[in-house]
mmCIF file of C-alpha atoms in Angstrom:
data_model
loop_
_atom_site.group_PDB
_atom_site.id
_atom_site.type_symbol
_atom_site.label_atom_id
_atom_site.label_comp_id
_atom_site.label_asym_id
_atom_site.label_seq_id
_atom_site.Cartn_x
_atom_site.Cartn_y
_atom_site.Cartn_z
ATOM 1 C CA UNK L 1 8.060 14.533 -3.000
ATOM 2 C CA UNK L 2 6.094 16.794 -0.580
ATOM 3 C CA UNK L 3 6.352 16.314 3.218
ATOM 4 C CA UNK L 4 2.567 15.450 3.397
ATOM 5 C CA UNK L 5 3.058 12.549 0.811
ATOM 6 C CA UNK L 6 6.046 11.300 2.780
ATOM 7 C CA UNK L 7 4.134 11.459 6.044
ATOM 8 C CA UNK L 8 1.338 9.531 4.462
ATOM 9 C CA UNK L 9 3.551 6.789 3.044
ATOM 10 C CA UNK L 10 5.294 6.481 6.423
ATOM 11 C CA UNK L 11 1.922 6.031 8.052
ATOM 12 C CA UNK L 12 0.924 3.389 5.512
ATOM 13 C CA UNK L 13 4.142 1.527 6.023
ATOM 14 C CA UNK L 14 3.195 1.075 9.666
ATOM 15 C CA UNK L 15 0.085 -0.821 8.464
ATOM 16 C CA UNK L 16 1.791 -2.997 5.837
ATOM 17 C CA UNK L 17 2.309 -6.607 6.787
ATOM 18 C CA UNK L 18 5.345 -6.966 4.551
ATOM 19 C CA UNK L 19 7.290 -3.922 6.079
ATOM 20 C CA UNK L 20 9.541 -4.389 9.063
ATOM 21 C CA UNK L 21 10.988 -1.307 10.666
ATOM 22 C CA UNK L 22 13.168 -1.927 13.732
ATOM 23 C CA UNK L 23 14.849 0.797 15.499
ATOM 24 C CA UNK L 24 18.689 0.847 15.500
ATOM 25 C CA UNK L 25 18.643 -0.053 19.253
ATOM 26 C CA UNK L 26 16.317 -2.967 18.538
ATOM 27 C CA UNK L 27 18.821 -4.244 15.981
ATOM 28 C CA UNK L 28 21.808 -3.862 18.141
ATOM 29 C CA UNK L 29 20.305 -5.392 21.168
ATOM 30 C CA UNK L 30 18.970 -8.388 19.254
ATOM 31 C CA UNK L 31 16.713 -8.278 16.199
ATOM 32 C CA UNK L 32 13.667 -10.465 16.726
ATOM 33 C CA UNK L 33 13.730 -12.057 13.234
ATOM 34 C CA UNK L 34 17.495 -12.792 13.204
ATOM 35 C CA UNK L 35 17.684 -16.476 12.368
ATOM 36 C CA UNK L 36 13.891 -16.701 12.334
ATOM 37 C CA UNK L 37 12.953 -15.266 8.946
ATOM 38 C CA UNK L 38 11.304 -18.540 8.023
ATOM 39 C CA UNK L 39 8.629 -17.712 10.635
ATOM 40 C CA UNK L 40 7.843 -14.490 8.920
ATOM 41 C CA UNK L 41 7.427 -16.079 5.449
ATOM 42 C CA UNK L 42 5.949 -19.311 6.902
ATOM 43 C CA UNK L 43 8.333 -21.525 4.887
ATOM 44 C CA UNK L 44 11.924 -22.565 4.647
ATOM 45 C CA UNK L 45 12.538 -21.357 1.016
ATOM 46 C CA UNK L 46 15.810 -19.600 0.268
ATOM 47 C CA UNK L 47 16.099 -15.911 1.018
ATOM 48 C CA UNK L 48 17.269 -13.290 -1.495
ATOM 49 C CA UNK L 49 18.215 -9.786 -0.516
ATOM 50 C CA UNK L 50 18.180 -6.634 -2.585
ATOM 51 C CA UNK L 51 20.313 -4.026 -0.817
ATOM 52 C CA UNK L 52 19.486 -0.300 -1.396
ATOM 53 C CA UNK L 53 16.180 -1.448 -3.014
ATOM 54 C CA UNK L 54 14.800 2.062 -3.613
ATOM 55 C CA UNK L 55 11.258 1.685 -5.008
ATOM 56 C CA UNK L 56 11.558 -2.156 -4.815
ATOM 57 C CA UNK L 57 11.398 -2.853 -8.537
ATOM 58 C CA UNK L 58 14.061 -5.616 -8.449
ATOM 59 C CA UNK L 59 12.728 -7.177 -5.210
ATOM 60 C CA UNK L 60 9.153 -7.415 -6.758
ATOM 61 C CA UNK L 61 10.359 -8.478 -10.213
ATOM 62 C CA UNK L 62 12.597 -11.209 -8.762
ATOM 63 C CA UNK L 63 9.803 -12.407 -6.557
ATOM 64 C CA UNK L 64 7.437 -12.833 -9.522
ATOM 65 C CA UNK L 65 10.024 -14.779 -11.383
ATOM 66 C CA UNK L 66 11.072 -16.932 -8.537
ATOM 67 C CA UNK L 67 7.942 -17.960 -6.369
ATOM 68 C CA UNK L 68 10.010 -20.636 -4.659
ATOM 69 C CA UNK L 69 12.283 -18.046 -3.023
ATOM 70 C CA UNK L 70 11.618 -15.377 -0.465
ATOM 71 C CA UNK L 71 12.826 -11.866 -1.308
ATOM 72 C CA UNK L 72 13.599 -8.949 1.090
ATOM 73 C CA UNK L 73 14.320 -5.424 -0.093
ATOM 74 C CA UNK L 74 16.421 -3.360 2.243
ATOM 75 C CA UNK L 75 16.510 0.437 2.306
ATOM 76 C CA UNK L 76 16.531 3.159 4.898
ATOM 77 C CA UNK L 77 14.260 5.431 2.879
ATOM 78 C CA UNK L 78 10.690 4.479 3.817
ATOM 79 C CA UNK L 79 8.965 6.702 1.281
ATOM 80 C CA UNK L 80 10.738 4.866 -1.518
ATOM 81 C CA UNK L 81 10.301 1.263 -0.343
ATOM 82 C CA UNK L 82 6.604 2.072 0.237
ATOM 83 C CA UNK L 83 6.034 1.776 -3.552
ATOM 84 C CA UNK L 84 7.395 -1.780 -3.709
ATOM 85 C CA UNK L 85 5.639 -2.893 -0.520
ATOM 86 C CA UNK L 86 2.289 -1.484 -1.753
ATOM 87 C CA UNK L 87 2.666 -3.204 -5.158
ATOM 88 C CA UNK L 88 3.631 -6.541 -3.516
ATOM 89 C CA UNK L 89 0.521 -6.434 -1.377
ATOM 90 C CA UNK L 90 -1.759 -5.442 -4.238
ATOM 91 C CA UNK L 91 -0.347 -8.422 -6.294
ATOM 92 C CA UNK L 92 -0.583 -10.835 -3.382
ATOM 93 C CA UNK L 93 3.110 -11.664 -3.478
ATOM 94 C CA UNK L 94 3.557 -13.447 -0.171
ATOM 95 C CA UNK L 95 7.194 -14.103 -0.891
ATOM 96 C CA UNK L 96 8.169 -10.432 -0.529
ATOM 97 C CA UNK L 97 9.122 -8.366 2.515
ATOM 98 C CA UNK L 98 10.719 -4.891 2.925
ATOM 99 C CA UNK L 99 13.199 -4.107 5.720
ATOM 100 C CA UNK L 100 13.814 -0.525 6.608
ATOM 101 C CA UNK L 101 17.258 -0.282 8.123
ATOM 102 C CA UNK L 102 20.827 0.872 7.474
ATOM 103 C CA UNK L 103 22.799 -1.595 5.333
ATOM 104 C CA UNK L 104 25.758 -1.226 7.681
ATOM 105 C CA UNK L 105 23.640 -3.241 10.236
ATOM 106 C CA UNK L 106 22.912 -6.095 7.743
ATOM 107 C CA UNK L 107 24.983 -8.719 9.600
ATOM 108 C CA UNK L 108 23.007 -8.125 12.682
ATOM 109 C CA UNK L 109 19.742 -8.924 10.898
ATOM 110 C CA UNK L 110 20.528 -12.443 9.828
ATOM 111 C CA UNK L 111 22.532 -15.344 11.217
ATOM 112 C CA UNK L 112 25.527 -16.873 9.518
ATOM 113 C CA UNK L 113 24.465 -18.572 6.326
ATOM 114 C CA UNK L 114 20.876 -17.436 6.428
ATOM 115 C CA UNK L 115 20.857 -15.721 2.994
ATOM 116 C CA UNK L 116 21.144 -17.541 -0.374
ATOM 117 C CA UNK L 117 21.648 -14.568 -2.733
ATOM 118 C CA UNK L 118 22.350 -10.841 -2.626
ATOM 119 C CA UNK L 119 21.574 -8.204 -5.293
ATOM 120 C CA UNK L 120 23.022 -4.732 -5.247
ATOM 121 C CA UNK L 121 21.187 -2.584 -7.834
ATOM 122 C CA UNK L 122 22.252 0.914 -8.830
ATOM 123 C CA UNK L 123 23.900 1.979 -5.460
ATOM 124 C CA UNK L 124 25.448 5.398 -5.114
ATOM 125 C CA UNK L 125 29.015 4.736 -6.403
ATOM 126 C CA UNK L 126 30.511 6.972 -3.646
ATOM 127 C CA UNK L 127 33.344 7.906 -6.077
ATOM 128 C CA UNK L 128 35.128 10.336 -3.773
ATOM 129 C CA UNK L 129 37.868 8.650 -1.661
ATOM 130 C CA UNK L 130 36.471 9.993 1.616
ATOM 131 C CA UNK L 131 33.212 8.237 0.822
ATOM 132 C CA UNK L 132 34.833 4.743 0.317
ATOM 133 C CA UNK L 133 33.447 3.511 3.689
ATOM 134 C CA UNK L 134 29.951 4.044 2.204
ATOM 135 C CA UNK L 135 30.556 2.074 -1.036
ATOM 136 C CA UNK L 136 28.431 -1.075 -0.923
ATOM 137 C CA UNK L 137 31.163 -3.207 -2.352
ATOM 138 C CA UNK L 138 33.999 -2.060 -0.157
ATOM 139 C CA UNK L 139 35.876 -4.769 1.840
ATOM 140 C CA UNK L 140 34.083 -4.033 5.057
ATOM 141 C CA UNK L 141 30.670 -4.530 3.514
ATOM 142 C CA UNK L 142 31.752 -7.616 1.600
ATOM 143 C CA UNK L 143 32.818 -9.209 4.903
ATOM 144 C CA UNK L 144 29.331 -8.641 6.254
ATOM 145 C CA UNK L 145 27.746 -10.166 3.136
ATOM 146 C CA UNK L 146 30.177 -13.137 3.481
ATOM 147 C CA UNK L 147 28.948 -13.794 6.962
ATOM 148 C CA UNK L 148 25.207 -13.973 6.186
ATOM 149 C CA UNK L 149 25.605 -15.799 2.882
ATOM 150 C CA UNK L 150 25.384 -19.470 2.647
ATOM 151 C CA UNK L 151 28.562 -21.233 1.278
ATOM 152 C CA UNK L 152 28.522 -20.688 -2.477
ATOM 153 C CA UNK L 153 25.829 -17.964 -2.243
ATOM 154 C CA UNK L 154 25.523 -15.686 -5.257
ATOM 155 C CA UNK L 155 26.124 -12.011 -5.315
ATOM 156 C CA UNK L 156 25.077 -9.592 -8.111
ATOM 157 C CA UNK L 157 26.125 -6.036 -8.854
ATOM 158 C CA UNK L 158 24.133 -4.154 -11.524
ATOM 159 C CA UNK L 159 25.124 -0.438 -11.940
ATOM 160 C CA UNK L 160 25.475 2.332 -14.435
ATOM 161 C CA UNK L 161 28.758 3.328 -12.778
ATOM 162 C CA UNK L 162 31.799 2.064 -14.738
ATOM 163 C CA UNK L 163 33.865 3.281 -11.827
ATOM 164 C CA UNK L 164 32.114 1.050 -9.346
ATOM 165 C CA UNK L 165 32.144 -1.895 -11.897
ATOM 166 C CA UNK L 166 35.942 -1.592 -12.299
ATOM 167 C CA UNK L 167 36.591 -0.985 -8.549
ATOM 168 C CA UNK L 168 34.555 -3.999 -7.653
ATOM 169 C CA UNK L 169 36.103 -6.297 -10.175
ATOM 170 C CA UNK L 170 39.642 -5.304 -9.027
ATOM 171 C CA UNK L 171 38.694 -5.825 -5.367
ATOM 172 C CA UNK L 172 37.241 -9.187 -6.082
ATOM 173 C CA UNK L 173 40.352 -10.266 -7.942
ATOM 174 C CA UNK L 174 42.556 -9.109 -5.136
ATOM 175 C CA UNK L 175 40.704 -11.059 -2.501
ATOM 176 C CA UNK L 176 40.464 -14.309 -4.570
ATOM 177 C CA UNK L 177 36.789 -14.224 -5.037
ATOM 178 C CA UNK L 178 35.171 -16.121 -7.916
ATOM 179 C CA UNK L 179 33.766 -13.890 -10.673
ATOM 180 C CA UNK L 180 31.300 -15.991 -12.559
ATOM 181 C CA UNK L 181 30.178 -13.402 -15.058
ATOM 182 C CA UNK L 182 30.997 -9.752 -15.952
ATOM 183 C CA UNK L 183 29.611 -7.461 -18.518
ATOM 184 C CA UNK L 184 30.274 -3.741 -19.081
ATOM 185 C CA UNK L 185 27.307 -3.146 -21.271
ATOM 186 C CA UNK L 186 24.513 -5.755 -20.771
ATOM 187 C CA UNK L 187 22.074 -4.513 -23.493
ATOM 188 C CA UNK L 188 24.658 -4.510 -26.178
ATOM 189 C CA UNK L 189 26.542 -7.646 -25.287
ATOM 190 C CA UNK L 190 24.878 -11.010 -25.253
ATOM 191 C CA UNK L 191 24.956 -13.557 -22.372
ATOM 192 C CA UNK L 192 23.517 -11.739 -19.373
ATOM 193 C CA UNK L 193 20.894 -13.608 -17.277
ATOM 194 C CA UNK L 194 17.383 -12.952 -18.056
ATOM 195 C CA UNK L 195 16.678 -11.213 -14.708
ATOM 196 C CA UNK L 196 19.352 -8.738 -15.553
ATOM 197 C CA UNK L 197 17.651 -7.809 -18.807
ATOM 198 C CA UNK L 198 13.977 -8.328 -17.875
ATOM 199 C CA UNK L 199 13.842 -6.308 -14.731
ATOM 200 C CA UNK L 200 14.526 -2.594 -14.815
ATOM 201 C CA UNK L 201 14.504 -0.002 -11.976
ATOM 202 C CA UNK L 202 13.244 3.493 -12.036
ATOM 203 C CA UNK L 203 16.823 4.840 -12.078
ATOM 204 C CA UNK L 204 17.910 2.340 -14.694
ATOM 205 C CA UNK L 205 15.262 3.610 -17.197
ATOM 206 C CA UNK L 206 16.635 7.127 -16.623
ATOM 207 C CA UNK L 207 20.195 5.999 -17.370
ATOM 208 C CA UNK L 208 19.068 4.125 -20.442
ATOM 209 C CA UNK L 209 17.307 7.233 -21.820
ATOM 210 C CA UNK L 210 20.679 9.098 -21.482
ATOM 211 C CA UNK L 211 22.476 6.275 -23.325
ATOM 212 C CA UNK L 212 24.421 5.127 -20.465
ATOM 213 C CA UNK L 213 25.751 1.535 -20.511
ATOM 214 C CA UNK L 214 24.530 -0.798 -17.734
ATOM 215 C CA UNK L 215 27.198 -2.996 -16.146
ATOM 216 C CA UNK L 216 26.722 -6.346 -14.286
ATOM 217 C CA UNK L 217 28.911 -8.719 -12.166
ATOM 218 C CA UNK L 218 27.851 -12.041 -10.735
ATOM 219 C CA UNK L 219 30.325 -13.506 -8.211
ATOM 220 C CA UNK L 220 30.854 -15.632 -5.078
ATOM 221 C CA UNK L 221 32.708 -14.520 -1.975
ATOM 222 C CA UNK L 222 32.031 -17.680 0.113
#
């Protein structure tokens, strides 16, 4: 994407009512929506997060399927989440918001138990050992998720990375988490939830064209 297109999207994001872009300092000093997301959505419906939402396909797709829930896509790359925000506005999806921030700050964006469900869709698996701290299902991140999730809140990991799938399953077993469902090839093995099969991201389509299996885990850490 050219720099002019990026600048245009950054500028449009500033005008979108469904895009929130706090600075790092604003988050650390006290994020204004922490514990008050119901005021943004103007209802008390459950909140579902998509972490590393990219173009927002899952956030928008889930919002269409679940109008009784509020959906927030989180990503640091504004030029990508612009697509999802624009689509949500065009389709009058009032249960959608996009939060541009670092996922490492996620526990500063919500109070304890404010989130009902978390989706992690096609994150960078960060396979190299020195990149473990950036892996979105490492123990440190899971602790952050545990803090903001309601008791019994669901987590979902959908990825093309067999490494990340296996790493996460092993980690969950070691910490005594409850794995509700795991599938190493969702389109060839039956039983996956409909939202796993019916919603596909930009990157997922690329992986499927290459014949890569798509894996999925549903689990609880609270």
